[in-house]
Amino acid sequence: DVKVTQSSRYLVKRTGEKVFLECVQDMDHENMFWYRQDPGLGLRLIYFSYDVKMKEKGDIPEGYSVSREKKERFSLILESASTNQTSMYLCASSLAGGEGGNTIYFGEGSWLTVV
Amino acid sequence: EDQVTQSPEALRLQEGESSSLNCSYTVSGLRGLFWYRQDPGKGPEFLFTLYSAGEEKEKERLKATLTKKESFLHITAPKPEDSATYLCAVQGGSQGNLIFGKGTKLSVKP
């Protein structure tokens, strides 16, 4: 079974703190993603990565950065957390390329509250 | 612009009452349409991938179908444990990321 593991399920951080959300996948997937999910807005893509040290902006990258130093690990960084970043964050991974779609598998999510 | 619209937003069924969820989409170069189930407080769980119009996939009480403009998730004789939010997403163009609909929240009462 595909396993995408998010290190923290629940976090409470103060405004202005630097926050790291860590994600590890065990299926040797090339692609990794970070989404956030908010009521009424659905899932929105923050950043994704097609390879080690590569990153691409998604739909809502402002206020976030990412790091992918190893193939299995993708980190989301909030440089200076703000209350409007309170949300559920979902990490995901998939195989790369191919004509057909590649299934994206999700982790359990990290609930971040910024106070 | 790629877009996914799911309807209804919420659906209440009695146990055993079959129904369908709709996912309408516009995408340039569909690579795949995906259905996920999401339980409260958890990440989406993969159900099906459909690649081309006319394709159907089944899993227990669920059956997904695909046309050129929409997909249906048919639920036959649902049980309370089928209660969840069902998400539809499309993958198009040259990139691997998904465009999600906002989901249909299904409640099945005993």
PDB file of C-alpha atoms in Angstrom:
ATOM      1  CA  ASP A   1       0.000   0.000   0.000  1.00  0.00           C
ATOM      2  CA  VAL A   2       1.060   3.538  -0.712  1.00  0.00           C
ATOM      3  CA  LYS A   3       1.985   5.394   2.424  1.00  0.00           C
ATOM      4  CA  VAL A   4       2.155   9.163   2.665  1.00  0.00           C
ATOM      5  CA  THR A   5       3.029  10.225   6.185  1.00  0.00           C
ATOM      6  CA  GLN A   6       2.627  13.712   7.561  1.00  0.00           C
ATOM      7  CA  SER A   7       4.671  14.134  10.700  1.00  0.00           C
ATOM      8  CA  SER A   8       2.304  16.391  12.634  1.00  0.00           C
ATOM      9  CA  ARG A   9      -1.449  15.920  12.803  1.00  0.00           C
ATOM     10  CA  TYR A  10      -2.272  18.907  14.964  1.00  0.00           C
ATOM     11  CA  LEU A  11      -0.243  22.068  15.492  1.00  0.00           C
ATOM     12  CA  VAL A  12      -0.907  25.369  17.207  1.00  0.00           C
ATOM     13  CA  LYS A  13       1.496  28.192  16.342  1.00  0.00           C
ATOM     14  CA  ARG A  14       1.711  31.878  17.097  1.00  0.00           C
ATOM     15  CA  THR A  15       1.467  34.632  14.521  1.00  0.00           C
ATOM     16  CA  GLY A  16       4.893  35.356  13.059  1.00  0.00           C
ATOM     17  CA  GLU A  17       6.385  31.955  13.876  1.00  0.00           C
ATOM     18  CA  LYS A  18       8.190  29.920  11.234  1.00  0.00           C
ATOM     19  CA  VAL A  19       6.349  26.642  10.682  1.00  0.00           C
ATOM     20  CA  PHE A  20       7.588  23.450   9.073  1.00  0.00           C
ATOM     21  CA  LEU A  21       5.213  20.744   7.843  1.00  0.00           C
ATOM     22  CA  GLU A  22       6.977  17.532   6.908  1.00  0.00           C
ATOM     23  CA  CYS A  23       5.827  14.808   4.544  1.00  0.00           C
ATOM     24  CA  VAL A  24       7.400  11.476   3.619  1.00  0.00           C
ATOM     25  CA  GLN A  25       6.253   8.925   1.024  1.00  0.00           C
ATOM     26  CA  ASP A  26       7.484   5.352   0.754  1.00  0.00           C
ATOM     27  CA  MET A  27       6.571   4.485  -2.866  1.00  0.00           C
ATOM     28  CA  ASP A  28       9.475   6.098  -4.717  1.00  0.00           C
ATOM     29  CA  HIS A  29       7.083   8.574  -6.330  1.00  0.00           C
ATOM     30  CA  GLU A  30       8.568  11.362  -8.410  1.00  0.00           C
ATOM     31  CA  ASN A  31       5.761  13.867  -7.845  1.00  0.00           C
ATOM     32  CA  MET A  32       4.841  15.397  -4.515  1.00  0.00           C
ATOM     33  CA  PHE A  33       2.229  18.025  -3.711  1.00  0.00           C
ATOM     34  CA  TRP A  34       1.004  20.290  -0.939  1.00  0.00           C
ATOM     35  CA  TYR A  35      -2.653  21.298  -0.825  1.00  0.00           C
ATOM     36  CA  ARG A  36      -4.688  23.194   1.696  1.00  0.00           C
ATOM     37  CA  GLN A  37      -8.350  22.482   2.328  1.00  0.00           C
ATOM     38  CA  ASP A  38     -10.818  25.036   3.646  1.00  0.00           C
ATOM     39  CA  PRO A  39     -14.606  24.821   4.087  1.00  0.00           C
ATOM     40  CA  GLY A  40     -16.404  26.131   1.027  1.00  0.00           C
ATOM     41  CA  LEU A  41     -13.172  26.444  -0.974  1.00  0.00           C
ATOM     42  CA  GLY A  42     -12.213  22.818  -1.410  1.00  0.00           C
ATOM     43  CA  LEU A  43      -8.648  21.664  -2.025  1.00  0.00           C
ATOM     44  CA  ARG A  44      -6.251  24.199  -3.463  1.00  0.00           C
ATOM     45  CA  LEU A  45      -2.742  23.495  -4.673  1.00  0.00           C
ATOM     46  CA  ILE A  46       0.047  25.404  -2.938  1.00  0.00           C
ATOM     47  CA  TYR A  47       3.217  23.919  -4.453  1.00  0.00           C
ATOM     48  CA  PHE A  48       4.303  20.777  -6.215  1.00  0.00           C
ATOM     49  CA  SER A  49       7.570  19.128  -7.111  1.00  0.00           C
ATOM     50  CA  TYR A  50       8.475  16.826 -10.013  1.00  0.00           C
ATOM     51  CA  ASP A  51      11.931  15.965  -8.833  1.00  0.00           C
ATOM     52  CA  VAL A  52      14.484  16.517  -6.114  1.00  0.00           C
ATOM     53  CA  LYS A  53      15.307  20.207  -5.710  1.00  0.00           C
ATOM     54  CA  MET A  54      12.579  21.142  -8.213  1.00  0.00           C
ATOM     55  CA  LYS A  55       9.476  23.077  -7.265  1.00  0.00           C
ATOM     56  CA  GLU A  56       6.580  24.684  -9.072  1.00  0.00           C
ATOM     57  CA  LYS A  57       4.042  27.172  -7.767  1.00  0.00           C
ATOM     58  CA  GLY A  58       0.449  26.058  -7.559  1.00  0.00           C
ATOM     59  CA  ASP A  59      -2.630  28.244  -7.307  1.00  0.00           C
ATOM     60  CA  ILE A  60      -1.939  29.834  -3.901  1.00  0.00           C
ATOM     61  CA  PRO A  61       1.828  29.933  -3.204  1.00  0.00           C
ATOM     62  CA  GLU A  62       1.910  33.321  -1.450  1.00  0.00           C
ATOM     63  CA  GLY A  63       3.209  33.065   2.108  1.00  0.00           C
ATOM     64  CA  TYR A  64       4.612  29.569   1.582  1.00  0.00           C
ATOM     65  CA  SER A  65       7.811  27.954   0.419  1.00  0.00           C
ATOM     66  CA  VAL A  66       8.848  24.322  -0.026  1.00  0.00           C
ATOM     67  CA  SER A  67      11.928  22.174   0.130  1.00  0.00           C
ATOM     68  CA  ARG A  68      12.687  18.846  -1.503  1.00  0.00           C
ATOM     69  CA  GLU A  69      16.203  17.704  -0.717  1.00  0.00           C
ATOM     70  CA  LYS A  70      15.413  13.986  -0.955  1.00  0.00           C
ATOM     71  CA  LYS A  71      13.033  12.163  -3.261  1.00  0.00           C
ATOM     72  CA  GLU A  72      10.864  10.806  -0.467  1.00  0.00           C
ATOM     73  CA  ARG A  73      10.552  14.001   1.549  1.00  0.00           C
ATOM     74  CA  PHE A  74       8.694  17.252   0.780  1.00  0.00           C
ATOM     75  CA  SER A  75       8.471  20.047   3.314  1.00  0.00           C
ATOM     76  CA  LEU A  76       6.099  22.991   3.416  1.00  0.00           C
ATOM     77  CA  ILE A  77       7.387  26.115   5.136  1.00  0.00           C
ATOM     78  CA  LEU A  78       5.398  29.052   6.444  1.00  0.00           C
ATOM     79  CA  GLU A  79       8.051  31.744   6.825  1.00  0.00           C
ATOM     80  CA  SER A  80       5.914  33.927   9.098  1.00  0.00           C
ATOM     81  CA  ALA A  81       2.627  32.301  10.035  1.00  0.00           C
ATOM     82  CA  SER A  82      -0.537  34.370   9.896  1.00  0.00           C
ATOM     83  CA  THR A  83      -4.055  33.653  11.118  1.00  0.00           C
ATOM     84  CA  ASN A  84      -5.350  33.297   7.553  1.00  0.00           C
ATOM     85  CA  GLN A  85      -3.085  30.276   7.186  1.00  0.00           C
ATOM     86  CA  THR A  86      -5.133  28.360   9.732  1.00  0.00           C
ATOM     87  CA  SER A  87      -6.235  25.354   7.698  1.00  0.00           C
ATOM     88  CA  MET A  88      -5.881  21.654   7.010  1.00  0.00           C
ATOM     89  CA  TYR A  89      -2.775  20.905   4.963  1.00  0.00           C
ATOM     90  CA  LEU A  90      -2.597  17.810   2.807  1.00  0.00           C
ATOM     91  CA  CYS A  91       0.517  16.265   1.330  1.00  0.00           C
ATOM     92  CA  ALA A  92       0.238  13.925  -1.653  1.00  0.00           C
ATOM     93  CA  SER A  93       2.413  11.967  -4.064  1.00  0.00           C
ATOM     94  CA  SER A  94       2.190  10.218  -7.432  1.00  0.00           C
ATOM     95  CA  LEU A  95       4.252   8.610 -10.145  1.00  0.00           C
ATOM     96  CA  ALA A  96       5.454  10.846 -12.954  1.00  0.00           C
ATOM     97  CA  GLY A  97       4.679  11.099 -16.644  1.00  0.00           C
ATOM     98  CA  GLY A  98       2.703   8.823 -18.892  1.00  0.00           C
ATOM     99  CA  GLU A  99      -0.182   9.527 -21.208  1.00  0.00           C
ATOM    100  CA  GLY A 100      -2.755   8.403 -18.705  1.00  0.00           C
ATOM    101  CA  GLY A 101      -3.426  10.117 -15.433  1.00  0.00           C
ATOM    102  CA  ASN A 102      -1.379   9.117 -12.437  1.00  0.00           C
ATOM    103  CA  THR A 103      -3.226   8.511  -9.214  1.00  0.00           C
ATOM    104  CA  ILE A 104      -2.377  10.959  -6.470  1.00  0.00           C
ATOM    105  CA  TYR A 105      -2.303   9.502  -2.957  1.00  0.00           C
ATOM    106  CA  PHE A 106      -2.857  11.659   0.093  1.00  0.00           C
ATOM    107  CA  GLY A 107      -1.622  11.715   3.639  1.00  0.00           C
ATOM    108  CA  GLU A 108      -3.884  12.039   6.665  1.00  0.00           C
ATOM    109  CA  GLY A 109      -3.550  15.818   6.837  1.00  0.00           C
ATOM    110  CA  SER A 110      -2.076  18.340   9.272  1.00  0.00           C
ATOM    111  CA  TRP A 111      -4.405  20.667  11.112  1.00  0.00           C
ATOM    112  CA  LEU A 112      -2.651  23.998  11.677  1.00  0.00           C
ATOM    113  CA  THR A 113      -4.101  26.676  13.907  1.00  0.00           C
ATOM    114  CA  VAL A 114      -2.341  30.058  13.997  1.00  0.00           C
ATOM    115  CA  VAL A 115      -3.250  32.209  16.992  1.00  0.00           C
TER     116      VAL A 115
ATOM    117  CA  GLU B   1      -9.666  27.459 -17.465  1.00  0.00           C
ATOM    118  CA  ASP B   2      -9.937  23.950 -16.033  1.00  0.00           C
ATOM    119  CA  GLN B   3     -12.951  23.619 -13.772  1.00  0.00           C
ATOM    120  CA  VAL B   4     -14.811  20.953 -11.810  1.00  0.00           C
ATOM    121  CA  THR B   5     -18.343  21.353 -10.433  1.00  0.00           C
ATOM    122  CA  GLN B   6     -19.977  18.794  -8.174  1.00  0.00           C
ATOM    123  CA  SER B   7     -23.660  18.487  -7.392  1.00  0.00           C
ATOM    124  CA  PRO B   8     -25.480  18.330  -5.140  1.00  0.00           C
ATOM    125  CA  GLU B   9     -23.437  19.930  -2.350  1.00  0.00           C
ATOM    126  CA  ALA B  10     -25.146  17.669   0.174  1.00  0.00           C
ATOM    127  CA  LEU B  11     -27.279  14.562  -0.162  1.00  0.00           C
ATOM    128  CA  ARG B  12     -29.278  12.774   2.507  1.00  0.00           C
ATOM    129  CA  LEU B  13     -30.396   9.228   1.816  1.00  0.00           C
ATOM    130  CA  GLN B  14     -32.125   6.519   3.723  1.00  0.00           C
ATOM    131  CA  GLU B  15     -30.276   3.244   4.003  1.00  0.00           C
ATOM    132  CA  GLY B  16     -30.959   1.269   0.821  1.00  0.00           C
ATOM    133  CA  GLU B  17     -32.028   4.321  -1.210  1.00  0.00           C
ATOM    134  CA  SER B  18     -29.871   4.387  -4.359  1.00  0.00           C
ATOM    135  CA  SER B  19     -28.777   7.674  -5.932  1.00  0.00           C
ATOM    136  CA  SER B  20     -26.088   9.379  -8.019  1.00  0.00           C
ATOM    137  CA  LEU B  21     -23.557  12.154  -7.501  1.00  0.00           C
ATOM    138  CA  ASN B  22     -22.597  14.362 -10.429  1.00  0.00           C
ATOM    139  CA  CYS B  23     -19.242  15.816 -11.453  1.00  0.00           C
ATOM    140  CA  SER B  24     -19.174  18.199 -14.431  1.00  0.00           C
ATOM    141  CA  TYR B  25     -15.812  19.245 -15.788  1.00  0.00           C
ATOM    142  CA  THR B  26     -14.045  21.356 -18.370  1.00  0.00           C
ATOM    143  CA  VAL B  27     -10.399  20.564 -18.962  1.00  0.00           C
ATOM    144  CA  SER B  28      -7.954  20.810 -21.824  1.00  0.00           C
ATOM    145  CA  GLY B  29      -6.703  17.337 -22.613  1.00  0.00           C
ATOM    146  CA  LEU B  30      -8.183  15.081 -19.952  1.00  0.00           C
ATOM    147  CA  ARG B  31      -5.583  12.668 -18.626  1.00  0.00           C
ATOM    148  CA  GLY B  32      -7.763  11.216 -15.912  1.00  0.00           C
ATOM    149  CA  LEU B  33     -10.811  11.807 -13.717  1.00  0.00           C
ATOM    150  CA  PHE B  34     -10.526  10.729 -10.107  1.00  0.00           C
ATOM    151  CA  TRP B  35     -13.009  10.010  -7.347  1.00  0.00           C
ATOM    152  CA  TYR B  36     -11.984  10.176  -3.710  1.00  0.00           C
ATOM    153  CA  ARG B  37     -13.800   9.557  -0.443  1.00  0.00           C
ATOM    154  CA  GLN B  38     -12.987  11.772   2.520  1.00  0.00           C
ATOM    155  CA  ASP B  39     -14.030  11.097   6.090  1.00  0.00           C
ATOM    156  CA  PRO B  40     -14.116  13.987   8.599  1.00  0.00           C
ATOM    157  CA  GLY B  41     -10.652  15.001   9.757  1.00  0.00           C
ATOM    158  CA  LYS B  42      -8.853  12.658   7.359  1.00  0.00           C
ATOM    159  CA  GLY B  43      -7.133  12.857   4.011  1.00  0.00           C
ATOM    160  CA  PRO B  44      -8.898  11.853   0.776  1.00  0.00           C
ATOM    161  CA  GLU B  45      -8.928   8.131   0.074  1.00  0.00           C
ATOM    162  CA  PHE B  46      -8.588   7.085  -3.564  1.00  0.00           C
ATOM    163  CA  LEU B  47     -11.576   5.267  -5.092  1.00  0.00           C
ATOM    164  CA  PHE B  48     -11.429   5.287  -8.908  1.00  0.00           C
ATOM    165  CA  THR B  49      -9.619   6.628 -11.944  1.00  0.00           C
ATOM    166  CA  LEU B  50     -11.450   6.966 -15.268  1.00  0.00           C
ATOM    167  CA  TYR B  51      -9.497   7.768 -18.414  1.00  0.00           C
ATOM    168  CA  SER B  52     -11.897   7.927 -21.352  1.00  0.00           C
ATOM    169  CA  ALA B  53     -15.574   8.470 -22.155  1.00  0.00           C
ATOM    170  CA  GLY B  54     -17.623   5.309 -21.784  1.00  0.00           C
ATOM    171  CA  GLU B  55     -15.398   3.843 -19.123  1.00  0.00           C
ATOM    172  CA  GLU B  56     -16.975   2.417 -15.957  1.00  0.00           C
ATOM    173  CA  LYS B  57     -15.464   1.169 -12.717  1.00  0.00           C
ATOM    174  CA  GLU B  58     -17.094  -0.545  -9.736  1.00  0.00           C
ATOM    175  CA  LYS B  59     -16.196  -1.128  -6.121  1.00  0.00           C
ATOM    176  CA  GLU B  60     -18.703  -2.680  -3.745  1.00  0.00           C
ATOM    177  CA  ARG B  61     -21.789  -0.401  -3.785  1.00  0.00           C
ATOM    178  CA  LEU B  62     -20.087   2.298  -5.874  1.00  0.00           C
ATOM    179  CA  LYS B  63     -19.975   2.606  -9.644  1.00  0.00           C
ATOM    180  CA  ALA B  64     -18.282   5.457 -11.499  1.00  0.00           C
ATOM    181  CA  THR B  65     -19.021   6.369 -15.114  1.00  0.00           C
ATOM    182  CA  LEU B  66     -17.528   8.939 -17.464  1.00  0.00           C
ATOM    183  CA  THR B  67     -18.750  10.941 -20.458  1.00  0.00           C
ATOM    184  CA  LYS B  68     -16.982  13.737 -22.333  1.00  0.00           C
ATOM    185  CA  LYS B  69     -18.424  16.363 -20.020  1.00  0.00           C
ATOM    186  CA  GLU B  70     -19.295  14.690 -16.737  1.00  0.00           C
ATOM    187  CA  SER B  71     -18.893  11.763 -14.426  1.00  0.00           C
ATOM    188  CA  PHE B  72     -21.402  10.072 -12.163  1.00  0.00           C
ATOM    189  CA  LEU B  73     -20.817   8.174  -8.956  1.00  0.00           C
ATOM    190  CA  HIS B  74     -23.732   5.798  -8.508  1.00  0.00           C
ATOM    191  CA  ILE B  75     -24.384   4.461  -5.027  1.00  0.00           C
ATOM    192  CA  THR B  76     -26.521   1.336  -4.889  1.00  0.00           C
ATOM    193  CA  ALA B  77     -28.327   0.421  -1.667  1.00  0.00           C
ATOM    194  CA  PRO B  78     -26.107   2.640   0.495  1.00  0.00           C
ATOM    195  CA  LYS B  79     -25.301   1.878   4.107  1.00  0.00           C
ATOM    196  CA  PRO B  80     -24.570   4.332   6.938  1.00  0.00           C
ATOM    197  CA  GLU B  81     -20.853   3.583   6.604  1.00  0.00           C
ATOM    198  CA  ASP B  82     -20.956   5.116   3.115  1.00  0.00           C
ATOM    199  CA  SER B  83     -21.503   8.509   4.739  1.00  0.00           C
ATOM    200  CA  ALA B  84     -18.593  10.763   3.760  1.00  0.00           C
ATOM    201  CA  THR B  85     -17.674  13.586   1.440  1.00  0.00           C
ATOM    202  CA  TYR B  86     -17.011  12.418  -2.122  1.00  0.00           C
ATOM    203  CA  LEU B  87     -14.521  14.442  -4.115  1.00  0.00           C
ATOM    204  CA  CYS B  88     -14.105  14.529  -7.870  1.00  0.00           C
ATOM    205  CA  ALA B  89     -10.909  15.778  -9.517  1.00  0.00           C
ATOM    206  CA  VAL B  90      -9.494  16.045 -13.037  1.00  0.00           C
ATOM    207  CA  GLN B  91      -5.950  15.846 -14.278  1.00  0.00           C
ATOM    208  CA  GLY B  92      -5.305  17.567 -17.582  1.00  0.00           C
ATOM    209  CA  GLY B  93      -2.657  19.090 -19.787  1.00  0.00           C
ATOM    210  CA  SER B  94       0.981  18.286 -19.218  1.00  0.00           C
ATOM    211  CA  GLN B  95       1.072  18.664 -15.464  1.00  0.00           C
ATOM    212  CA  GLY B  96       0.322  16.042 -12.863  1.00  0.00           C
ATOM    213  CA  ASN B  97      -1.652  18.082 -10.375  1.00  0.00           C
ATOM    214  CA  LEU B  98      -5.386  17.709  -9.797  1.00  0.00           C
ATOM    215  CA  ILE B  99      -8.189  20.256 -10.048  1.00  0.00           C
ATOM    216  CA  PHE B 100     -10.781  19.409  -7.400  1.00  0.00           C
ATOM    217  CA  GLY B 101     -14.485  20.019  -7.103  1.00  0.00           C
ATOM    218  CA  LYS B 102     -15.837  21.129  -3.751  1.00  0.00           C
ATOM    219  CA  GLY B 103     -17.322  17.758  -2.974  1.00  0.00           C
ATOM    220  CA  THR B 104     -20.685  16.206  -2.180  1.00  0.00           C
ATOM    221  CA  LYS B 105     -21.377  15.455   1.457  1.00  0.00           C
ATOM    222  CA  LEU B 106     -23.356  12.227   1.639  1.00  0.00           C
ATOM    223  CA  SER B 107     -25.305  11.226   4.745  1.00  0.00           C
ATOM    224  CA  VAL B 108     -26.972   7.823   4.895  1.00  0.00           C
ATOM    225  CA  LYS B 109     -29.456   7.336   7.712  1.00  0.00           C
ATOM    226  CA  PRO B 110     -30.333   3.890   9.066  1.00  0.00           C
TER     227      PRO B 110
END
